mmCIF file of C-alpha atoms and ligand atoms in Angstrom:
data_model
loop_
_atom_site.group_PDB
_atom_site.id
_atom_site.type_symbol
_atom_site.label_atom_id
_atom_site.label_comp_id
_atom_site.label_asym_id
_atom_site.label_seq_id
_atom_site.Cartn_x
_atom_site.Cartn_y
_atom_site.Cartn_z
ATOM 1 C CA MET A 1 5.154 -26.615 78.127
ATOM 2 C CA TRP A 2 4.258 -24.597 80.708
ATOM 3 C CA LYS A 3 3.031 -28.018 81.953
ATOM 4 C CA VAL A 4 5.910 -28.936 82.564
ATOM 5 C CA VAL A 5 8.044 -25.748 83.533
ATOM 6 C CA ARG A 6 4.939 -25.683 86.180
ATOM 7 C CA GLN A 7 5.862 -29.116 87.317
ATOM 8 C CA ILE A 8 9.377 -28.850 87.571
ATOM 9 C CA ALA A 9 8.470 -25.374 89.642
ATOM 10 C CA ASN A 10 6.127 -27.655 91.902
ATOM 11 C CA VAL A 11 8.881 -30.300 92.729
ATOM 12 C CA GLY A 12 11.841 -28.510 93.528
ATOM 13 C CA ILE A 13 15.760 -30.224 93.566
ATOM 14 C CA ALA A 14 14.859 -33.991 93.530
ATOM 15 C CA THR A 15 18.785 -34.947 94.495
ATOM 16 C CA GLU A 16 20.143 -36.486 97.771
ATOM 17 C CA ALA A 17 21.884 -33.618 100.030
ATOM 18 C CA ALA A 18 25.929 -35.217 99.710
ATOM 19 C CA PRO A 19 27.102 -37.651 101.845
ATOM 20 C CA ASP A 20 29.639 -36.032 105.022
ATOM 21 C CA ILE A 21 32.851 -38.254 104.730
ATOM 22 C CA GLY A 22 34.160 -36.514 107.833
ATOM 23 C CA GLU A 23 36.503 -34.208 108.564
ATOM 24 C CA ASP A 24 39.232 -36.100 109.462
ATOM 25 C CA ASN A 25 38.552 -38.823 106.065
ATOM 26 C CA GLN A 26 38.656 -35.296 104.569
ATOM 27 C CA ALA A 27 41.790 -33.561 105.889
ATOM 28 C CA GLU A 28 43.473 -37.384 105.285
ATOM 29 C CA ALA A 29 42.400 -37.399 102.181
ATOM 30 C CA SER A 30 43.895 -33.753 100.868
ATOM 31 C CA ARG A 31 47.196 -34.192 102.477
ATOM 32 C CA ILE A 32 47.756 -37.629 100.622
ATOM 33 C CA GLN A 33 46.403 -36.124 97.167
ATOM 34 C CA ALA A 34 48.826 -33.429 97.933
ATOM 35 C CA GLU A 35 51.563 -35.732 98.255
ATOM 36 C CA LEU A 36 50.676 -37.865 95.510
ATOM 37 C CA LEU A 37 50.632 -34.605 93.671
ATOM 38 C CA SER A 38 54.030 -33.830 94.660
ATOM 39 C CA ILE A 39 55.777 -37.477 94.099
ATOM 40 C CA LEU A 40 54.025 -37.912 90.549
ATOM 41 C CA GLY A 41 54.067 -34.455 89.259
ATOM 42 C CA ASP A 42 51.646 -36.125 86.821
ATOM 43 C CA ALA A 43 50.002 -38.671 85.862
ATOM 44 C CA LEU A 44 49.688 -42.610 87.096
ATOM 45 C CA ALA A 45 47.791 -44.770 85.315
ATOM 46 C CA ILE A 46 45.747 -47.969 87.073
ATOM 47 C CA ARG A 47 44.642 -51.069 85.856
ATOM 48 C CA GLU A 48 41.994 -52.186 87.601
ATOM 49 C CA VAL A 49 41.518 -56.377 87.955
ATOM 50 C CA ASP A 50 38.409 -57.896 90.275
ATOM 51 C CA ALA A 51 40.111 -61.024 90.588
ATOM 52 C CA GLY A 52 37.273 -62.841 91.735
ATOM 53 C CA SER A 53 35.750 -59.584 94.116
ATOM 54 C CA CYS A 54 31.956 -59.823 95.615
ATOM 55 C CA ASN A 55 31.919 -55.946 93.669
ATOM 56 C CA GLY A 56 31.975 -54.087 97.253
ATOM 57 C CA CYS A 57 35.230 -53.446 97.039
ATOM 58 C CA GLU A 58 34.851 -51.560 93.310
ATOM 59 C CA MET A 59 32.092 -49.621 94.448
ATOM 60 C CA GLU A 60 34.977 -47.833 97.070
ATOM 61 C CA ILE A 61 37.243 -47.867 93.666
ATOM 62 C CA ASN A 62 34.776 -46.182 92.248
ATOM 63 C CA ALA A 63 34.656 -43.946 94.798
ATOM 64 C CA LEU A 64 38.378 -42.059 94.332
ATOM 65 C CA GLY A 65 36.574 -40.243 91.122
ATOM 66 C CA ASN A 66 33.770 -38.705 92.971
ATOM 67 C CA PRO A 67 34.473 -34.577 94.054
ATOM 68 C CA TYR A 68 35.396 -35.810 97.079
ATOM 69 C CA TYR A 69 38.812 -37.324 96.153
ATOM 70 C CA ASN A 70 39.440 -36.829 92.279
ATOM 71 C CA ILE A 71 42.264 -38.981 91.885
ATOM 72 C CA GLY A 72 40.851 -37.046 88.433
ATOM 73 C CA GLY A 73 42.133 -34.233 89.005
ATOM 74 C CA LEU A 74 45.766 -36.030 90.622
ATOM 75 C CA GLY A 75 46.644 -37.091 87.331
ATOM 76 C CA ILE A 76 45.684 -40.562 88.260
ATOM 77 C CA ARG A 77 43.618 -42.598 85.782
ATOM 78 C CA PHE A 78 42.059 -45.746 85.199
ATOM 79 C CA VAL A 79 43.314 -47.728 82.017
ATOM 80 C CA ALA A 80 42.053 -49.842 79.985
ATOM 81 C CA SER A 81 45.355 -52.509 79.146
ATOM 82 C CA PRO A 82 47.838 -53.698 81.510
ATOM 83 C CA ARG A 83 50.249 -52.739 78.646
ATOM 84 C CA HIS A 84 49.392 -48.968 80.097
ATOM 85 C CA ALA A 85 49.703 -49.291 83.742
ATOM 86 C CA ASP A 86 52.116 -48.121 85.910
ATOM 87 C CA LEU A 87 49.905 -49.872 88.923
ATOM 88 C CA LEU A 88 47.871 -52.896 89.072
ATOM 89 C CA LEU A 89 44.298 -52.954 92.043
ATOM 90 C CA VAL A 90 43.972 -56.156 92.633
ATOM 91 C CA THR A 91 40.583 -57.016 94.348
ATOM 92 C CA GLY A 92 38.829 -60.167 95.654
ATOM 93 C CA PRO A 93 40.429 -63.528 96.180
ATOM 94 C CA VAL A 94 41.580 -64.765 92.891
ATOM 95 C CA SER A 95 38.798 -67.165 91.855
ATOM 96 C CA ARG A 96 40.602 -70.397 89.476
ATOM 97 C CA ASN A 97 38.976 -69.007 86.729
ATOM 98 C CA MET A 98 41.114 -65.151 87.031
ATOM 99 C CA GLU A 99 44.155 -67.172 88.283
ATOM 100 C CA MET A 100 46.057 -67.421 84.524
ATOM 101 C CA ALA A 101 44.612 -64.199 83.567
ATOM 102 C CA LEU A 102 46.511 -62.115 86.375
ATOM 103 C CA LYS A 103 49.134 -63.488 86.076
ATOM 104 C CA ARG A 104 49.328 -62.636 82.424
ATOM 105 C CA THR A 105 48.329 -59.037 83.218
ATOM 106 C CA TYR A 106 50.684 -59.093 85.773
ATOM 107 C CA GLU A 107 53.623 -60.221 83.301
ATOM 108 C CA ALA A 108 51.869 -57.374 80.410
ATOM 109 C CA THR A 109 52.195 -54.587 82.928
ATOM 110 C CA PRO A 110 55.682 -52.880 82.264
ATOM 111 C CA GLU A 111 57.780 -51.485 84.970
ATOM 112 C CA PRO A 112 57.616 -50.323 87.649
ATOM 113 C CA LYS A 113 55.247 -52.840 87.838
ATOM 114 C CA LEU A 114 53.135 -51.908 91.163
ATOM 115 C CA VAL A 115 50.771 -54.020 92.549
ATOM 116 C CA VAL A 116 48.036 -53.143 95.840
ATOM 117 C CA ALA A 117 45.422 -55.481 96.749
ATOM 118 C CA VAL A 118 41.996 -54.340 97.477
ATOM 119 C CA GLY A 119 40.218 -55.960 99.988
ATOM 120 C CA ASP A 120 40.103 -58.279 102.627
ATOM 121 C CA CYS A 121 39.555 -61.376 99.959
ATOM 122 C CA ALA A 122 42.421 -59.851 97.804
ATOM 123 C CA CYS A 123 45.134 -59.358 101.537
ATOM 124 C CA ASN A 124 43.977 -63.094 103.012
ATOM 125 C CA GLY A 125 41.096 -65.025 100.755
ATOM 126 C CA GLY A 126 38.514 -63.206 103.154
ATOM 127 C CA ILE A 127 35.366 -64.600 103.533
ATOM 128 C CA PHE A 128 36.035 -66.908 100.504
ATOM 129 C CA GLY A 129 38.951 -68.409 101.349
ATOM 130 C CA GLU A 130 40.699 -70.887 99.647
ATOM 131 C CA SER A 131 38.520 -73.564 97.881
ATOM 132 C CA TYR A 132 38.776 -75.447 94.645
ATOM 133 C CA ALA A 133 37.026 -72.671 93.265
ATOM 134 C CA THR A 134 39.683 -70.048 94.448
ATOM 135 C CA CYS A 135 43.251 -69.494 95.243
ATOM 136 C CA GLY A 136 42.768 -67.640 97.802
ATOM 137 C CA ARG A 137 44.941 -64.547 98.426
ATOM 138 C CA VAL A 138 46.696 -62.257 95.501
ATOM 139 C CA ASP A 139 49.916 -62.955 96.462
ATOM 140 C CA LYS A 140 49.843 -66.423 96.039
ATOM 141 C CA VAL A 141 49.746 -65.844 92.370
ATOM 142 C CA ILE A 142 51.615 -62.526 91.782
ATOM 143 C CA PRO A 143 54.064 -60.696 93.931
ATOM 144 C CA VAL A 144 51.768 -57.844 95.998
ATOM 145 C CA ASP A 145 53.592 -54.520 97.091
ATOM 146 C CA VAL A 146 51.055 -53.575 98.943
ATOM 147 C CA MET A 147 47.904 -54.429 101.137
ATOM 148 C CA VAL A 148 44.759 -52.814 101.850
ATOM 149 C CA PRO A 149 42.540 -54.522 104.139
ATOM 150 C CA GLY A 150 39.106 -54.060 105.156
ATOM 151 C CA CYS A 151 35.654 -55.135 103.518
ATOM 152 C CA PRO A 152 35.656 -53.127 102.392
ATOM 153 C CA PRO A 153 38.101 -50.906 102.513
ATOM 154 C CA GLU A 154 37.067 -46.969 102.572
ATOM 155 C CA PRO A 155 38.738 -45.110 99.234
ATOM 156 C CA VAL A 156 40.514 -43.364 101.508
ATOM 157 C CA ASP A 157 42.501 -46.146 102.843
ATOM 158 C CA ILE A 158 42.694 -47.259 99.428
ATOM 159 C CA LEU A 159 44.044 -43.993 98.357
ATOM 160 C CA ARG A 160 46.722 -44.447 101.288
ATOM 161 C CA GLY A 161 47.532 -48.268 99.809
ATOM 162 C CA ILE A 162 47.831 -45.822 96.094
ATOM 163 C CA LEU A 163 50.319 -43.769 97.915
ATOM 164 C CA GLN A 164 52.723 -46.235 99.560
ATOM 165 C CA ALA A 165 52.936 -48.067 96.180
ATOM 166 C CA VAL A 166 53.765 -44.898 94.927
ATOM 167 C CA ARG A 167 56.235 -44.006 97.703
ATOM 168 C CA ARG A 168 58.404 -47.432 97.251
ATOM 169 C CA ARG A 169 58.480 -46.599 92.770
ATOM 170 C CA VAL A 170 60.437 -42.617 94.259
ATOM 171 C CA LYS A 171 62.787 -44.806 96.801
HETATM 172 S S1 SF4 B 1 36.732 -57.311 100.793
HETATM 173 FE FE1 SF4 B 1 34.322 -57.838 100.978
HETATM 174 S S2 SF4 B 1 33.445 -55.995 99.695
HETATM 175 FE FE2 SF4 B 1 35.563 -56.639 98.564
HETATM 176 S S3 SF4 B 1 35.459 -58.791 97.790
HETATM 177 FE FE3 SF4 B 1 35.969 -59.344 99.794
HETATM 178 S S4 SF4 B 1 33.863 -59.684 100.409
HETATM 179 FE FE4 SF4 B 1 33.754 -57.936 98.855
#
């Protein structure tokens, strides 16, 4: 056992330092978080739909859950069923195989049925465009409230897109 303790003491802390996202980004994220909290009160349920993305956008969406963006602390949570969702976060060009699934997901979502298209592929087809395999941008398949361009967009941009969509809900 002492051998293990000695080894732990010798190795020290092996984790990397947290990345610096920049003061501007941090301030903007805090401002958006405060406005989201003031509008929402306590809850927003999001169903994320990967309609054909390369998963780059999903990595940025995942980052929304880290301590910097902390959407869990705002009462925003991801849900497994569109029936429990207020907002759909859709990535990727819509592949032909996902076209019907996306339409059904939209139909199953209750009002206010907000949709945020995340990433260049979702906004305009991106590098995949429209082809035998893809329908292209998301609004060719379902109505879209807000588009968040970028390949991939940064988490703070996605947060801004969610805020824009939620503002519509309170109008
Ligand atoms: S926008 Fe870029 S990162 Fe997002 S799915 Fe398309 S290629 Fe991937």
